[in-house]
Each structure stands twice: as C-alpha cells, then as structure tokens.
Coordinates of N, CA and C in Angstrom, one line a residue:
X343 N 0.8 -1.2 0.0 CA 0.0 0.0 0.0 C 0.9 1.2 0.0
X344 N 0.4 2.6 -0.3 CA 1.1 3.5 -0.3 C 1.1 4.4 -1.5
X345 N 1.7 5.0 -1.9 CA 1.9 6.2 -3.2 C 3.1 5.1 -3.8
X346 N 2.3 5.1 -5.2 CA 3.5 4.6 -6.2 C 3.8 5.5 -7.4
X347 N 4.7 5.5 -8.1 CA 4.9 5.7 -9.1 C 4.5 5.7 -10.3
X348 N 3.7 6.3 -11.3 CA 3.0 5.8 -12.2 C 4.0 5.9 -13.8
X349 N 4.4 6.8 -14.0 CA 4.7 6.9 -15.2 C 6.1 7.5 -15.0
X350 N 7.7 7.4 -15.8 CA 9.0 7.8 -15.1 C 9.2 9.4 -15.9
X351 N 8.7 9.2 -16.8 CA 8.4 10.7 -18.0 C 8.3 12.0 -17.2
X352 N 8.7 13.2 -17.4 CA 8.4 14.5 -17.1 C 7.2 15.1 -17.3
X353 N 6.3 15.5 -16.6 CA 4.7 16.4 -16.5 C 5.6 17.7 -17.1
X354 N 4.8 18.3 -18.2 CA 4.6 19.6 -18.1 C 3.6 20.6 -17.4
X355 N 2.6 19.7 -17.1 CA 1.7 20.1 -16.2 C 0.9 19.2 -15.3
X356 N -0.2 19.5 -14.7 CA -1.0 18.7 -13.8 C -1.8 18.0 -14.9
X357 N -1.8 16.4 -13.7 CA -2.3 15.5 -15.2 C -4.0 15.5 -14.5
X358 N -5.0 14.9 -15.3 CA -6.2 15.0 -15.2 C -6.5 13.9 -15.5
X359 N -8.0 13.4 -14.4 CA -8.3 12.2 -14.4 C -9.9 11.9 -14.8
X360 N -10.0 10.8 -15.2 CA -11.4 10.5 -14.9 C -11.8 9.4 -14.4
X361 N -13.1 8.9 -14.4 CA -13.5 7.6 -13.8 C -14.7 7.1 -14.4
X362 N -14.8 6.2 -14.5 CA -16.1 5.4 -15.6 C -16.2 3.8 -14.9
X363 N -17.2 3.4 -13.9 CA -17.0 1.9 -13.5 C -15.0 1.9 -13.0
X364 N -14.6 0.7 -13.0 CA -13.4 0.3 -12.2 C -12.5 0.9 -13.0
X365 N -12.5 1.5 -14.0 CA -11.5 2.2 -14.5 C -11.0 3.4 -14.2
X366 N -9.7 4.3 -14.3 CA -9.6 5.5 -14.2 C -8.6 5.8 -15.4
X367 N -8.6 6.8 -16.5 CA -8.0 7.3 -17.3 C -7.0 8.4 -16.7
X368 N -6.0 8.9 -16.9 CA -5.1 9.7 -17.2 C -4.7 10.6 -18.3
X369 N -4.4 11.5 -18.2 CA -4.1 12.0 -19.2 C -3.1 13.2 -18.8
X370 N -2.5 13.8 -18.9 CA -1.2 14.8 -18.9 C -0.2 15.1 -20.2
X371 N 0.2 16.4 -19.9 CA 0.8 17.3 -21.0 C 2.6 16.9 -20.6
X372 N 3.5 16.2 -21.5 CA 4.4 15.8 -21.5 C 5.3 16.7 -22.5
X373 N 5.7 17.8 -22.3 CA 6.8 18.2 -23.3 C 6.2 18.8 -24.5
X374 N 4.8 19.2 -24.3 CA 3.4 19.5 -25.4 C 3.3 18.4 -26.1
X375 N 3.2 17.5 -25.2 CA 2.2 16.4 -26.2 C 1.7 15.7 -25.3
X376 N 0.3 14.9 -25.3 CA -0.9 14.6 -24.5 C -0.2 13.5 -24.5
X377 N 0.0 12.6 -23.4 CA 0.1 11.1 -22.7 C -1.0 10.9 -22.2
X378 N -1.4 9.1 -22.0 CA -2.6 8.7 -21.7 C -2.0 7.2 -20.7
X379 N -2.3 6.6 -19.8 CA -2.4 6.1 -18.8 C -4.1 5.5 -18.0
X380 N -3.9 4.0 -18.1 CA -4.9 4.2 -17.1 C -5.2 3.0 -16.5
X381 N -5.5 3.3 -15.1 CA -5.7 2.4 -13.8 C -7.1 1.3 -14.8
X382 N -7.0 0.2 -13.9 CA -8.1 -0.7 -14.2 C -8.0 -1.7 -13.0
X383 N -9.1 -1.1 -12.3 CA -9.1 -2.8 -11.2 C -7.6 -2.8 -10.4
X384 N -6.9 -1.6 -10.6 CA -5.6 -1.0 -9.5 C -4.4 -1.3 -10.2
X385 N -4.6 -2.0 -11.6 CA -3.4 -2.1 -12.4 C -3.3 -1.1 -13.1
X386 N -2.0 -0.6 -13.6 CA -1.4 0.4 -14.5 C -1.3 0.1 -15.7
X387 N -2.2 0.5 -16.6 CA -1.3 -0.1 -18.3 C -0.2 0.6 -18.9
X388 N 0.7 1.6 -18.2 CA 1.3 2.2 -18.7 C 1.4 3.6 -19.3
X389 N 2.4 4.0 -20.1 CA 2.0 5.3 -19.9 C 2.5 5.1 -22.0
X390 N 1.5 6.1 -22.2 CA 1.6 5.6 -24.0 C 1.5 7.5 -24.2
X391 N 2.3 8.3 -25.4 CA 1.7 9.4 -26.1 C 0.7 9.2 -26.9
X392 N 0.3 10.4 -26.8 CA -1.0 9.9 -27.5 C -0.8 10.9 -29.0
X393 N 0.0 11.4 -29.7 CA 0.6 11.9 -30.2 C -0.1 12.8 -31.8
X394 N -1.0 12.4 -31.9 CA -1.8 13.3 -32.7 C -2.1 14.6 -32.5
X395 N -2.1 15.1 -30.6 CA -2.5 16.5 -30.4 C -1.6 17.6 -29.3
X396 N -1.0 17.9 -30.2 CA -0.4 19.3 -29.0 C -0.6 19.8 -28.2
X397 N -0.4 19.7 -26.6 CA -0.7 20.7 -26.2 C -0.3 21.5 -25.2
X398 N -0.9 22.6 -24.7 CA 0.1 23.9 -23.8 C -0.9 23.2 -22.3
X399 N -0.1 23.5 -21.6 CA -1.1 23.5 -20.1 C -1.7 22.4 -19.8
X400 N -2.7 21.9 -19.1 CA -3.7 20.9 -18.3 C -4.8 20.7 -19.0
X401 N -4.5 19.5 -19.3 CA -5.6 19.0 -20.5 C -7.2 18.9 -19.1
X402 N -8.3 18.4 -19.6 CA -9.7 19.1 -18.5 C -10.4 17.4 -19.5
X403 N -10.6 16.6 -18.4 CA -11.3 15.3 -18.9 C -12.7 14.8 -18.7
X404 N -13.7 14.4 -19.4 CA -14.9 13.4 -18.3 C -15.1 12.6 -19.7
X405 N -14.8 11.7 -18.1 CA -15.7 10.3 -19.0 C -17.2 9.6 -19.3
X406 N -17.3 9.5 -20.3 CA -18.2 9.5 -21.1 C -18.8 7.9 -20.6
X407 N -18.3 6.9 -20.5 CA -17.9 5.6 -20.2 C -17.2 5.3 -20.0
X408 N -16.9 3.6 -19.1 CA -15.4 3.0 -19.0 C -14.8 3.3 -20.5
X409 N -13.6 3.3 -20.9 CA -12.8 3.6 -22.0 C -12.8 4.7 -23.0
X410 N -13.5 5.3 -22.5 CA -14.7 6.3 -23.7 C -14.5 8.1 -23.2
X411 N -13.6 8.6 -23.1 CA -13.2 10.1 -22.2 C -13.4 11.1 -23.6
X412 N -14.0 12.5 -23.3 CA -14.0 13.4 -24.1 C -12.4 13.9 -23.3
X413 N -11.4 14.8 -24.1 CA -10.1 15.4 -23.7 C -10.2 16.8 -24.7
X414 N -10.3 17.8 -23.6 CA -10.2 19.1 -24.0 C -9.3 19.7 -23.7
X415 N -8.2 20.7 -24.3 CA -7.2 21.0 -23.9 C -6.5 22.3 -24.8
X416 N -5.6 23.2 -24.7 CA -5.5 24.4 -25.1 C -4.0 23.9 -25.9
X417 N -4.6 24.5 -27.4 CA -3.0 23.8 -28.2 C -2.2 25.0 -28.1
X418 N -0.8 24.7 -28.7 CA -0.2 26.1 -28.5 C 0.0 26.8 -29.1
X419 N -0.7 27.0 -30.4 CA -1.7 28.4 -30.9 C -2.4 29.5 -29.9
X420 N -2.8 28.2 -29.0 CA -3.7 29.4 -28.2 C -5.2 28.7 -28.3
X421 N -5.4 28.4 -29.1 CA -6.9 27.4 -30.1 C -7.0 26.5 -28.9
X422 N -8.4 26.4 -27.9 CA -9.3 25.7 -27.2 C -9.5 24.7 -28.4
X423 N -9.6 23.4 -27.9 CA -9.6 22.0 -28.9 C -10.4 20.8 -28.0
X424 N -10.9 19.8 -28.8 CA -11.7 18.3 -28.2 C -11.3 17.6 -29.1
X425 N -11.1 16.5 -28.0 CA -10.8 15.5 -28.8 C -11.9 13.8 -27.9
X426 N -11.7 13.3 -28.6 CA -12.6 11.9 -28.4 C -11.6 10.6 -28.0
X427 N -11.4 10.0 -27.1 CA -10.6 9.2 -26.8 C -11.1 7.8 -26.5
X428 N -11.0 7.1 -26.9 CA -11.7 5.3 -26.7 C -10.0 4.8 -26.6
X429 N -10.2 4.1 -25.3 CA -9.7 2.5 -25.3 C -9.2 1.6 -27.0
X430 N -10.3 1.5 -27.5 CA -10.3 0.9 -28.9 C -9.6 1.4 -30.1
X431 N -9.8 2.8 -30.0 CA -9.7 3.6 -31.3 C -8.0 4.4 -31.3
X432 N -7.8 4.6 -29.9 CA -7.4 5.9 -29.2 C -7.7 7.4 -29.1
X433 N -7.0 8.6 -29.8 CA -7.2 9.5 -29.5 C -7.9 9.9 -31.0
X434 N -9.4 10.4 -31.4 CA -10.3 11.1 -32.5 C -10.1 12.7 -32.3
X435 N -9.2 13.6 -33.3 CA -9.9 14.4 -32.8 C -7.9 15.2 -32.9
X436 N -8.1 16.7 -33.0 CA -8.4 17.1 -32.0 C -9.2 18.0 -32.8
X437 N -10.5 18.9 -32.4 CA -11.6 19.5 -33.4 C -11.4 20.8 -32.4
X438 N -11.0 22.2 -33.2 CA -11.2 23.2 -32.5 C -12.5 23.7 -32.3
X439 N -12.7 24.7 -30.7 CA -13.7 25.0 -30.7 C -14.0 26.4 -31.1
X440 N -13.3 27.1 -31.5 CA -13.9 28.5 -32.3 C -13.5 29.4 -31.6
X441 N -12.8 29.4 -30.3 CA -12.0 30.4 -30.3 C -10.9 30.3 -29.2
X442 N -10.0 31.9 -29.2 CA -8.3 31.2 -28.5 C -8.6 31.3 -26.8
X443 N -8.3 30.6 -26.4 CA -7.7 30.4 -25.0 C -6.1 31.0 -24.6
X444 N -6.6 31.8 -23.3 CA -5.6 32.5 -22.2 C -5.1 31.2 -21.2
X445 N -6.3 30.5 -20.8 CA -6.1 30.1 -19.8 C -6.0 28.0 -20.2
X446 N -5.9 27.3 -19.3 CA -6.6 25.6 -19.5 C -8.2 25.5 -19.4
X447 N -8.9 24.9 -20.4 CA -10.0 24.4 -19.5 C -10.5 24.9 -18.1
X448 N -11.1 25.5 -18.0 CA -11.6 25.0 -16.5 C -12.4 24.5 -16.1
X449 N -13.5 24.0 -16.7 CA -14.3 22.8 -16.2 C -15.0 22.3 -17.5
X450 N -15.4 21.0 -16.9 CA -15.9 20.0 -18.4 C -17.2 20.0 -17.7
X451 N -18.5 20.0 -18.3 CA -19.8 19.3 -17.4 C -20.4 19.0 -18.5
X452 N -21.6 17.7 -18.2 CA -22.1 16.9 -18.7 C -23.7 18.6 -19.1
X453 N -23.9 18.9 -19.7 CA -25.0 19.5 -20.2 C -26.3 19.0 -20.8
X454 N -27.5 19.5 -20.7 CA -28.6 18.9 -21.2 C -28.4 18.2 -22.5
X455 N -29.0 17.1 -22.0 CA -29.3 16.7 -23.8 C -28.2 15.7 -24.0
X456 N -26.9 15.3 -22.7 CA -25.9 14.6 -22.7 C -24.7 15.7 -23.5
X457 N -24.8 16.8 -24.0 CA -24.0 17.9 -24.3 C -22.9 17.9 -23.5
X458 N -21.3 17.6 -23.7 CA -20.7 18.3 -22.8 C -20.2 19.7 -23.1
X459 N -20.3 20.6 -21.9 CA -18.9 21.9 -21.9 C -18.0 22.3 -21.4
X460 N -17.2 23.1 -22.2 CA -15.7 23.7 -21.3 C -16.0 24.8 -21.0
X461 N -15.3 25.2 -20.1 CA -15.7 26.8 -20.0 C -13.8 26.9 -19.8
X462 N -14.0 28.2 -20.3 CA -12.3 28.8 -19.9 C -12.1 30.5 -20.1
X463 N -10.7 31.0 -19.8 CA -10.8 32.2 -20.0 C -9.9 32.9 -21.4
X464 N -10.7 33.7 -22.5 CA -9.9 34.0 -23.5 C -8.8 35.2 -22.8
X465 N -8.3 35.5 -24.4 CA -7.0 36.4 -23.8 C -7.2 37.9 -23.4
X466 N -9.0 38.2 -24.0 CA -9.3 39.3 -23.6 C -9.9 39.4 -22.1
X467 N -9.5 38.3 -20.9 CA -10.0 38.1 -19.9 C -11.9 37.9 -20.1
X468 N -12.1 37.0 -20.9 CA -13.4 37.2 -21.0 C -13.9 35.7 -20.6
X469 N -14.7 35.3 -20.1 CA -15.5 33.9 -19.6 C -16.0 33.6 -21.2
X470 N -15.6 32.4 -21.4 CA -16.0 31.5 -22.6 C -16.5 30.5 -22.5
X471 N -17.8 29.6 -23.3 CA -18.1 28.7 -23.3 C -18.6 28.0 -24.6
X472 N -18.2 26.1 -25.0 CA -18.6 26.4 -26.0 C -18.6 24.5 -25.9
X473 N -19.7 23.6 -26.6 CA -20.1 22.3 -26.3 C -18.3 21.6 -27.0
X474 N -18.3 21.0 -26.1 CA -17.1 19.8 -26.5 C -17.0 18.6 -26.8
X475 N -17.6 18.4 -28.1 CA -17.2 17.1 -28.5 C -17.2 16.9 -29.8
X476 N -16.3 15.5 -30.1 CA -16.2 15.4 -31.8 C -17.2 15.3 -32.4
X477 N -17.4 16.3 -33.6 CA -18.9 16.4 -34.7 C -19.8 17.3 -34.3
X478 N -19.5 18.3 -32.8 CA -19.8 19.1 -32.4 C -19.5 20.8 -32.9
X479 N -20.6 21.4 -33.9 CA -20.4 22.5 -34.7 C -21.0 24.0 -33.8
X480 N -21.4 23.6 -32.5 CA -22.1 25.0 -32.2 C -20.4 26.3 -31.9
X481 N -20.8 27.3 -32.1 CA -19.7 28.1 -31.7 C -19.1 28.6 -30.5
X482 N -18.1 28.9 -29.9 CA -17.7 29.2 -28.8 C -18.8 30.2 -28.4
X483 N -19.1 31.0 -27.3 CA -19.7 32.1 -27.1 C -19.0 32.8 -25.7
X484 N -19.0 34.1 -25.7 CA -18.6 34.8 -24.3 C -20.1 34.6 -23.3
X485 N -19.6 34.3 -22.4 CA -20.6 34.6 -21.1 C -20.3 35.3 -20.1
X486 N -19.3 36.2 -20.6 CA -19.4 37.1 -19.2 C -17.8 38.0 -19.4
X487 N -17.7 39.3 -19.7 CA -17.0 40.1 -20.1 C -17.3 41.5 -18.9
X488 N -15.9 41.6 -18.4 CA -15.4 42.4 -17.4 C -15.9 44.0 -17.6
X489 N -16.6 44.5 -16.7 CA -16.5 46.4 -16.9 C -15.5 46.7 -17.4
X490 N -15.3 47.9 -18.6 CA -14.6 48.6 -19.0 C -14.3 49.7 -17.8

C-alpha cells in the first residue's frame, strides 16, 4: 500500500483524471504532447503518447464511459480544442472549438441533452463557453466580459 509511481516521463503540467466503473484514465501534458495512462481494477497499463494533439497547459477530462473520455485542452496556438478518446480507437480528434484560449480548460460538465462543456478564460480576460465534443459545430460564445 502507499503512493506509487506511475509513469518515469516529465509532467509539463498537472495530469487530469477520470473515472467510468473500475477504471480511471489519465491523461497529462508531457513536453506539449498529450500522454494517456490508465488504472483498471488497481493495475497500471502504462503510460503511452497519445501523439496526434499538441498541447500547452492541463488537459480538462470526463468520461463518457469505462474507456470512452472526451479530452479538452488548449493547443499552442492558443486554439481551445476536443478531442474523443476510446480505449479501442485511441485518441479522435483534435476539433477546435472556435476560439483562442488564455487560460486551461476550467471545467468540463455533462450539459442537457448529454452535451458536454468547457468553459475557460480567453486572452481578452473574457469567460467563454462552448459544447465539446467530436462532430460538435455550435460556436464558442462569451458569457461574461469584465467592466470597462
């Protein structure tokens, strides 16, 4: 028992987790590029890149199902992005969402209708929000912009 070691690689940032049944996924920004990991029933499968998508900062995760995680995360353009991750398939995606990001993700939520969102902050310090997932066309929108 105790704190183990999971992966021997360098974090560029804080890694982000989910949970779906006995599984838990991983995911972390390694040198700008997305790594994936994940617990099952207390085993580690290792730590794999996931290497299709770039990115700056703390990727922002929920799982959809065991194996099945949406991964949102800020490329280093600046460009807010989703991507679709299965167990099976690996990483779909990454699909921008229409506008640039200042900050990571800050929260993922499950929205009506099974919709998920990100919300984060652009570089004009403005609150943004916009649905995250692959084949997902609605547009980013501001929700909330600071007194001049």
């Amino acid at each position: 028992s105790g704190a183990q070691r999971l992966a021997s690689g360098t974090l560029s940032a804080d890694p982000s987790v989910s949970a779906a049944g006995s599984n838990i996924d991983v995911f972390w920004n390694s040198g700008g590029e997305l790594w994936h990991g994940a617990l099952s029933a207390g085993a580690w499968s290792g730590a794999s890149p996931l290497g299709t998508e770039a990115v700056a900062g703390n990727p922002s995760v929920v799982a959809l199902a065991p194996g099945s995680v949406i991964v949102n995360a800020r490329e280093p353009s600046g460009l807010m992005a989703s991507s679709l991750y299965t167990s099976a398939s690996g990483l779909v995606g990454p699909e921008g969402l229409g506008a640039t990001a200042y900050s990571d993700p800050s929260s993922v939520v499950f929205a009506g209708g099974g919709a998920i969102d990100v919300v984060w902050r652009s570089s004009s310090n403005t609150l943004w929000v916009a649905q995250a997932c692959p084949g997902c066309a609605a547009p980013a929108i501001p929700v909330f912009s600071p007194a001049a």
